[in-house]
C-alpha positions as a printed NumPy array, in Angstrom:
array([[ -90.329, -102.274,  -32.274],
       [ -92.622,  -99.801,  -30.898],
       [ -91.909,  -96.712,  -31.671],
       [ -92.288,  -93.251,  -28.679],
       [ -95.463,  -92.107,  -29.883],
       [ -96.652,  -95.305,  -29.293],
       [ -94.86 ,  -96.74 ,  -26.645],
       [ -96.899,  -92.301,  -25.008],
       [-100.272,  -93.333,  -26.145],
       [ -99.346,  -96.554,  -24.538],
       [ -98.359,  -95.226,  -21.193],
       [-101.284,  -93.171,  -20.861],
       [-103.852,  -95.59 ,  -22.017],
       [-103.045,  -97.722,  -18.959],
       [-102.381,  -94.849,  -17.577],
       [-106.192,  -93.818,  -17.529],
       [-107.314,  -97.424,  -17.285],
       [-106.291,  -98.296,  -14.129],
       [-109.37 ,  -96.933,  -11.394],
       [-106.533,  -96.996,   -8.214],
       [-103.119,  -95.701,   -9.788],
       [-106.113,  -91.782,  -10.972],
       [-108.221,  -92.244,   -7.537],
       [-105.281,  -92.187,   -5.883],
       [-103.466,  -89.643,   -7.634],
       [-106.233,  -87.26 ,   -8.268],
       [-109.224,  -88.291,   -5.795],
       [-106.144,  -88.475,   -2.74 ],
       [-105.03 ,  -85.4  ,   -3.122],
       [-108.053,  -84.097,   -4.24 ],
       [-109.857,  -85.622,   -0.943],
       [-106.156,  -85.103,    1.045],
       [-106.354,  -80.2  ,    0.024],
       [-109.59 ,  -81.   ,    2.771],
       [-109.506,  -83.264,    5.077],
       [-105.872,  -82.188,    6.114],
       [-106.795,  -78.721,    7.368],
       [-110.001,  -78.896,    8.868],
       [-108.517,  -79.191,   12.023],
       [-106.368,  -76.484,   12.428],
       [-108.948,  -73.879,   10.725],
       [-109.707,  -72.056,   13.238],
       [-105.746,  -71.469,   13.765],
       [-104.905,  -71.109,   16.976],
       [-107.085,  -72.314,   20.528],
       [-109.321,  -70.357,   21.324],
       [-111.059,  -70.06 ,   25.274],
       [-109.853,  -73.173,   26.567],
       [-112.071,  -73.721,   29.669],
       [-109.782,  -73.237,   33.165],
       [-110.744,  -74.274,   36.296],
       [-110.255,  -71.381,   39.816],
       [-109.2  ,  -71.961,   42.668],
       [-109.443,  -68.088,   44.889],
       [-108.18 ,  -68.889,   48.233],
       [-107.852,  -64.405,   48.782],
       [-112.075,  -63.881,   48.154],
       [-111.022,  -60.198,   48.218],
       [-112.274,  -57.599,   45.462],
       [-109.065,  -57.592,   43.441],
       [-108.687,  -61.158,   43.376],
       [-112.125,  -61.852,   41.874],
       [-110.476,  -58.258,   38.881],
       [-108.497,  -61.185,   38.66 ],
       [-110.872,  -63.449,   37.786],
       [-112.549,  -61.61 ,   35.704],
       [-109.775,  -60.252,   33.487],
       [-108.488,  -63.21 ,   33.277],
       [-111.779,  -64.724,   31.705],
       [-112.074,  -61.452,   29.019],
       [-108.925,  -62.481,   28.055],
       [-109.459,  -64.526,   23.929],
       [-106.884,  -67.098,   25.145],
       [-108.663,  -68.025,   28.179],
       [-112.664,  -69.131,   29.564],
       [-113.638,  -69.27 ,   33.656],
       [-115.322,  -72.57 ,   33.545],
       [-115.255,  -73.811,   37.122],
       [-114.497,  -72.572,   40.989],
       [-112.831,  -75.38 ,   43.119],
       [-112.271,  -75.018,   46.405],
       [-109.027,  -76.113,   46.405],
       [-106.051,  -77.758,   43.839],
       [-107.   ,  -80.974,   44.573],
       [-110.687,  -80.642,   43.344],
       [-109.227,  -78.797,   40.768],
       [-106.67 ,  -81.415,   39.586],
       [-109.522,  -83.445,   40.158],
       [-111.512,  -81.774,   37.36 ],
       [-108.946,  -81.55 ,   34.982],
       [-108.219,  -85.063,   35.102],
       [-111.897,  -85.839,   34.079],
       [-111.734,  -83.563,   32.166],
       [-114.324,  -80.271,   32.789],
       [-110.798,  -78.061,   32.593],
       [-107.15 ,  -77.651,   30.899],
       [-106.5  ,  -75.526,   33.511],
       [-106.222,  -74.578,   36.303],
       [-105.063,  -70.445,   37.924],
       [-104.85 ,  -70.36 ,   41.187],
       [-104.398,  -66.645,   43.12 ],
       [-103.403,  -67.594,   46.978],
       [-104.709,  -65.872,   50.145],
       [-103.965,  -63.057,   51.412],
       [-103.423,  -61.871,   47.681],
       [-104.432,  -58.011,   48.578],
       [-102.394,  -58.308,   51.011],
       [ -99.334,  -58.581,   50.114],
       [ -99.894,  -56.821,   47.2  ],
       [-100.969,  -53.464,   50.162],
       [ -98.159,  -54.017,   51.5  ],
       [ -95.534,  -53.951,   48.597],
       [ -94.738,  -57.518,   48.925],
       [ -94.596,  -60.227,   45.899],
       [ -97.34 ,  -62.798,   45.208],
       [ -96.873,  -65.375,   43.34 ],
       [-100.093,  -67.199,   41.117],
       [-100.227,  -70.488,   39.698],
       [-101.469,  -72.006,   36.593],
       [-101.431,  -75.122,   35.765],
       [-102.505,  -76.755,   32.436],
       [-102.591,  -79.857,   29.872],
       [ -99.358,  -80.296,   28.667],
       [ -99.725,  -83.226,   26.701],
       [-101.161,  -80.654,   24.218],
       [ -98.462,  -78.193,   23.459],
       [-100.987,  -75.286,   21.317],
       [-103.537,  -75.934,   24.528],
       [-100.926,  -75.103,   27.413],
       [ -99.302,  -72.841,   25.602],
       [-102.272,  -70.42 ,   25.123],
       [-103.619,  -70.85 ,   28.629],
       [-100.658,  -69.411,   29.831],
       [-100.239,  -66.603,   27.372],
       [-103.922,  -65.25 ,   28.83 ],
       [-103.388,  -65.99 ,   32.726],
       [ -99.928,  -64.787,   32.231],
       [-101.67 ,  -61.83 ,   30.355],
       [-104.022,  -61.332,   32.616],
       [-101.872,  -61.393,   35.521],
       [ -99.122,  -58.492,   34.479],
       [-102.014,  -56.275,   33.764],
       [-103.162,  -56.064,   36.731],
       [ -99.92 ,  -55.705,   37.431],
       [ -99.12 ,  -53.278,   35.68 ],
       [-102.927,  -51.406,   36.827],
       [-100.809,  -52.017,   40.571],
       [ -97.675,  -49.845,   40.001],
       [ -99.445,  -47.296,   37.97 ],
       [-101.739,  -46.307,   40.862],
       [ -98.535,  -47.415,   42.641],
       [ -96.995,  -44.109,   40.577],
       [ -99.193,  -42.078,   41.033],
       [ -99.992,  -41.605,   44.706],
       [ -96.226,  -40.62 ,   45.189],
       [ -96.844,  -38.168,   43.102],
       [ -95.518,  -39.252,   39.342],
       [ -97.245,  -37.682,   36.639],
       [-100.208,  -39.559,   35.003],
       [ -98.261,  -39.984,   31.339],
       [ -94.687,  -40.631,   33.399],
       [ -95.826,  -43.238,   35.221],
       [ -97.953,  -45.246,   32.428],
       [ -94.864,  -45.453,   30.682],
       [ -92.508,  -46.112,   32.965],
       [ -93.666,  -49.213,   34.938],
       [ -91.918,  -50.898,   33.069],
       [ -89.105,  -50.418,   30.776],
       [ -89.195,  -53.056,   27.974],
       [ -91.036,  -52.049,   25.626],
       [ -92.236,  -54.661,   23.642],
       [ -93.523,  -54.355,   19.676],
       [ -94.186,  -57.718,   18.226],
       [ -94.177,  -58.167,   13.973],
       [ -95.181,  -61.627,   12.971],
       [ -92.632,  -62.275,   10.26 ],
       [ -93.378,  -65.178,    7.357],
       [ -96.546,  -66.003,    9.191],
       [ -98.371,  -63.143,   10.007],
       [-102.203,  -65.03 ,   11.479],
       [ -99.83 ,  -66.716,   13.956],
       [-101.939,  -69.192,   13.335],
       [-101.017,  -72.304,   12.241],
       [-102.274,  -72.95 ,    9.362],
       [ -99.621,  -71.351,    7.291],
       [ -97.3  ,  -72.917,    9.283],
       [ -98.055,  -76.153,    9.341],
       [-100.629,  -77.151,    6.72 ],
       [ -98.117,  -75.931,    3.393],
       [ -95.178,  -77.723,    4.164],
       [ -97.483,  -81.176,    4.217],
       [ -98.958,  -79.988,    1.066],
       [ -95.75 ,  -80.381,    0.074],
       [ -95.472,  -84.231,    1.45 ],
       [ -99.102,  -84.81 ,    0.225],
       [ -97.324,  -84.123,   -3.81 ],
       [ -94.354,  -86.437,   -3.067],
       [ -96.447,  -89.118,   -1.686],
       [ -99.079,  -89.875,   -3.513],
       [ -96.832,  -88.76 ,   -6.891],
       [ -94.824,  -91.816,   -5.553],
       [ -97.781,  -94.021,   -4.76 ],
       [ -99.243,  -93.89 ,   -8.441],
       [ -96.207,  -94.754,   -9.74 ],
       [ -94.667,  -97.247,   -8.304],
       [ -98.459,  -98.994,   -8.636],
       [ -98.348,  -98.699,  -12.012],
       [ -94.584, -100.142,  -12.296],
       [ -95.444, -102.987,   -9.852],
       [ -98.489, -103.997,  -11.678],
       [ -96.327, -104.369,  -14.879],
       [ -94.73 , -107.086,  -12.506],
       [ -97.334, -108.537,  -11.562],
       [ -98.725, -109.696,  -14.461],
       [ -95.95 , -110.948,  -16.276],
       [ -96.073, -113.555,  -12.498],
       [ -98.668, -114.612,  -13.624],
       [ -97.216, -114.689,  -17.824],
       [ -99.075, -112.541,  -19.404],
       [ -96.382, -110.567,  -22.381],
       [ -96.593, -106.579,  -22.699],
       [ -94.948, -103.335,  -24.032],
       [ -92.888, -102.578,  -21.347],
       [ -91.408, -106.095,  -21.251],
       [ -90.256, -105.71 ,  -25.059],
       [ -89.664, -101.439,  -25.281],
       [ -86.531,  -99.886,  -25.119],
       [ -85.631,  -98.837,  -21.728],
       [ -84.567,  -95.17 ,  -22.009],
       [ -88.42 ,  -94.916,  -24.605],
       [ -90.28 ,  -96.427,  -21.739],
       [ -88.297,  -94.134,  -18.81 ],
       [ -89.263,  -90.874,  -20.379],
       [ -92.378,  -92.484,  -22.198],
       [ -93.542,  -92.867,  -18.13 ],
       [ -91.717,  -90.159,  -16.916],
       [ -93.859,  -87.45 ,  -19.437],
       [ -97.472,  -88.908,  -18.264],
       [ -97.482,  -89.531,  -15.175],
       [ -95.444,  -85.883,  -13.523],
       [ -97.076,  -84.681,  -17.019],
       [-100.458,  -85.818,  -16.032],
       [ -99.183,  -84.748,  -12.404],
       [ -99.568,  -80.913,  -12.838],
       [-102.663,  -80.43 ,  -12.676],
       [-102.395,  -81.891,   -9.106],
       [ -99.6  ,  -79.289,   -7.944],
       [-101.41 ,  -76.678,  -10.502],
       [-104.706,  -77.108,   -7.344],
       [-102.487,  -77.193,   -4.367],
       [-100.227,  -73.817,   -5.241],
       [-102.793,  -72.45 ,   -6.421],
       [-106.872,  -73.423,   -5.34 ],
       [-105.979,  -74.677,   -2.24 ],
       [-103.292,  -71.374,   -1.21 ],
       [-105.814,  -69.222,   -2.149],
       [-108.703,  -71.246,   -0.217],
       [-106.998,  -71.351,    2.605],
       [-104.976,  -67.739,    2.486],
       [-101.671,  -69.012,    3.061],
       [ -99.27 ,  -66.501,    1.924],
       [ -97.813,  -66.759,   -0.944],
       [ -95.011,  -65.114,   -1.796],
       [ -93.112,  -66.877,   -5.103],
       [ -93.043,  -65.883,   -8.985],
       [ -95.029,  -68.467,  -10.319],
       [ -91.684,  -68.719,  -12.794],
       [ -89.412,  -69.806,   -9.919],
       [ -91.776,  -71.333,   -8.416],
       [ -92.207,  -74.228,  -11.961],
       [ -88.648,  -73.912,  -11.899],
       [ -88.264,  -75.28 ,   -8.179],
       [ -91.082,  -77.707,   -9.36 ],
       [ -89.092,  -79.376,  -12.3  ],
       [ -86.999,  -80.87 ,  -10.591],
       [ -89.199,  -82.208,   -7.55 ],
       [ -91.467,  -84.131,   -9.874],
       [ -88.562,  -86.069,  -11.898],
       [ -86.826,  -86.524,   -8.81 ],
       [ -90.162,  -88.18 ,   -6.914],
       [ -91.417,  -90.094,  -10.131],
       [ -88.387,  -91.677,  -10.811],
       [ -88.475,  -92.487,   -7.279],
       [ -91.589,  -94.086,   -7.913],
       [ -90.243,  -96.138,  -11.033],
       [ -87.666,  -97.63 ,   -9.027],
       [ -90.342,  -98.436,   -6.062],
       [ -92.483,  -99.954,   -8.595],
       [ -89.888, -101.825,   -9.905],
       [ -88.84 , -103.705,   -6.62 ],
       [ -92.844, -104.88 ,   -6.594],
       [ -94.079, -107.79 ,   -8.194],
       [ -97.479, -106.889,   -5.466],
       [ -99.336, -103.763,   -6.484],
       [-100.512, -103.362,   -2.663],
       [ -96.78 , -102.744,   -1.713],
       [ -95.726,  -99.607,   -2.586],
       [ -99.293,  -98.619,   -0.938],
       [ -97.911, -100.412,    2.269],
       [ -94.272,  -98.64 ,    1.6  ],
       [ -95.401,  -95.018,    0.942],
       [ -98.048,  -94.81 ,    3.752],
       [ -95.847,  -96.121,    6.552],
       [ -93.067,  -93.394,    5.756],
       [ -95.312,  -90.573,    5.501],
       [ -95.277,  -89.737,    9.094],
       [ -91.258,  -90.312,    9.769],
       [ -91.264,  -88.044,    6.915],
       [ -92.987,  -85.913,    8.405],
       [ -90.946,  -85.649,   11.65 ],
       [ -87.275,  -85.461,    9.506],
       [ -88.609,  -82.565,    7.064],
       [ -87.78 ,  -80.084,   10.283],
       [ -90.178,  -78.211,    9.398],
       [ -92.142,  -79.721,   12.852],
       [ -89.044,  -80.886,   14.898],
       [ -86.098,  -78.874,   14.991],
       [ -83.626,  -79.669,   12.493],
       [ -80.658,  -79.071,   15.301],
       [ -82.393,  -81.354,   17.603],
       [ -82.996,  -85.   ,   14.727],
       [ -79.788,  -87.039,   15.318],
       [ -77.354,  -86.709,   12.408],
       [ -77.642,  -89.963,   11.136],
       [ -81.763,  -89.759,   10.569],
       [ -81.185,  -86.634,    8.925],
       [ -78.713,  -87.76 ,    6.798],
       [ -80.611,  -89.972,    5.954],
       [ -83.806,  -88.16 ,    5.236],
       [ -81.693,  -85.693,    2.397],
       [ -81.701,  -88.546,    0.376],
       [ -85.409,  -88.574,   -0.04 ],
       [ -86.938,  -85.468,   -2.509],
       [ -89.653,  -84.553,    0.075],
       [ -86.88 ,  -82.921,    2.456],
       [ -85.119,  -80.553,   -0.236],
       [ -88.442,  -80.221,   -2.059],
       [ -89.933,  -78.982,    1.783],
       [ -87.033,  -76.975,    2.749],
       [ -86.782,  -75.068,   -0.164],
       [ -91.174,  -74.932,   -1.052],
       [ -91.228,  -72.884,    2.452],
       [ -88.525,  -71.013,    1.93 ],
       [ -88.866,  -69.809,   -1.947],
       [ -92.785,  -69.159,   -1.387],
       [ -93.821,  -68.32 ,    2.592],
       [ -90.723,  -66.958,    3.691],
       [ -90.185,  -64.775,    1.133],
       [ -86.461,  -66.053,   -0.51 ],
       [ -84.413,  -65.01 ,   -4.018],
       [ -84.064,  -68.295,   -5.635],
       [ -80.967,  -68.102,   -5.808],
       [ -81.004,  -69.066,   -1.636],
       [ -82.095,  -71.85 ,   -2.684],
       [ -80.808,  -73.186,   -5.373],
       [ -78.762,  -75.3  ,   -2.597],
       [ -81.735,  -77.395,   -1.809],
       [ -82.096,  -76.729,   -5.558],
       [ -79.421,  -78.454,   -7.403],
       [ -80.034,  -81.477,   -4.602],
       [ -83.243,  -82.078,   -6.235],
       [ -81.658,  -82.754,   -9.019],
       [ -78.545,  -84.493,   -7.616],
       [ -81.283,  -86.981,   -6.538],
       [ -83.376,  -87.048,  -10.055],
       [ -79.988,  -88.188,  -11.181],
       [ -79.579,  -90.69 ,   -9.068],
       [ -82.858,  -92.819,   -8.964],
       [ -83.081,  -91.664,  -12.93 ],
       [ -79.932,  -94.165,  -12.897],
       [ -81.431,  -96.562,  -10.376],
       [ -84.746,  -96.907,  -12.435],
       [ -83.175,  -97.358,  -16.385],
       [ -80.867,  -99.876,  -14.153],
       [ -84.148, -102.046,  -13.589],
       [ -86.166, -101.516,  -15.217],
       [ -83.174, -103.729,  -17.517],
       [ -82.724, -106.084,  -15.09 ],
       [ -87.075, -106.307,  -15.213],
       [ -86.977, -107.345,  -18.386],
       [ -84.453, -109.167,  -19.072],
       [ -85.364, -111.577,  -15.566],
       [ -87.645, -112.007,  -18.034],
       [ -86.492, -112.608,  -21.103],
       [ -84.185, -115.674,  -19.271],
       [ -87.45 , -117.244,  -17.055],
       [ -88.834, -117.547,  -21.096],
       [ -85.624, -119.432,  -21.769],
       [ -85.263, -120.921,  -19.197],
       [ -88.8  , -122.846,  -19.656],
       [ -87.921, -123.288,  -23.551],
       [ -91.017, -121.116,  -23.552],
       [ -90.558, -117.307,  -26.801],
       [ -91.775, -113.794,  -25.44 ],
       [ -94.701, -112.614,  -27.098],
       [ -94.296, -109.024,  -27.73 ],
       [ -97.23 , -106.786,  -28.138],
       [ -98.602, -103.316,  -28.424],
       [-102.212, -103.914,  -27.38 ],
       [-103.075, -101.837,  -23.705],
       [-103.679, -103.748,  -21.114],
       [-106.303, -103.211,  -17.886],
       [-105.83 , -103.684,  -14.815],
       [-105.129, -106.706,  -12.555],
       [-106.759, -106.576,   -9.5  ],
       [-104.4  , -107.724,   -6.218]])
């Protein structure tokens, strides 16, 4: 019978000898830490190309064009003689938006009539469309304020009162939780948690599925005869312990490198990380125990990545997710982990305010830990049954098996 320290040593040697697992656990984390944030490093879209249709041709309309072009959101790239021509330029990809200045723009403003400026944009990208609308609305609002202040001055209003009275409401925007108002602080912290979750699942699943694959080929190893609880604990310490390094890398270096807000105390962060690592590791062991081909855990995990992103609640509001899907998502450790980490690390919540997610992770850890024990014992018993049925004898060995190609 193998001792616990021998089992721990064999698990570690098996893990380190399997290049696929090591590449998944460490190479994948390093690769995604630089690849995923690249599209969002500019934070927000700027200088979006806009086509202008100026049917007025007055000096005031050209001033509006200049003001729109001066905003950081918009860049006027072409003029069109009609809306249809502008639409064709938009379809051809030469612009992302349209500014339409109607005929008699100057005349109607001078006569005190309401004027409607028309904006259009490519709504297939919400951020692009919102940026164009924001920039054009800012230019139009600034011109309207200038005209109203001029009118108040002509009516004898003093300049301070005219400057204050053109708008009854003053807007003071103060960003909360996302001081840059950019995409990096919004989406990258949550996706980093999901990457850690998926990579740990794949690595642990590959390890278990590889051992099952070797057993199906008639090979014998320590995992077939080791005590189930000892095997589970050894695998948890080896895989989960080594995965502390990627967690530290993401929450430490990567957050500093991308200037992501971090407000949690280190002790609270690691206290929340503990059940996350346990629940995810044991779910990975469950996944590995279900398959006898080492390539299948990776395929299952990758297929689940996109649904988990949208069900996590940071891209699509939880209130708009169908309740059955939301209920299913709660059984995956990444869902409460993302909710808890975002509140704790990005929003400055107290640990008591995220305790429900902490306890949920502990519940998932106990559930998947129990399932892992049952499935590991089932695998060992099924192997013994196969050996007895074939009239053979299972040879117990403590040698470290090398990696097997799928």
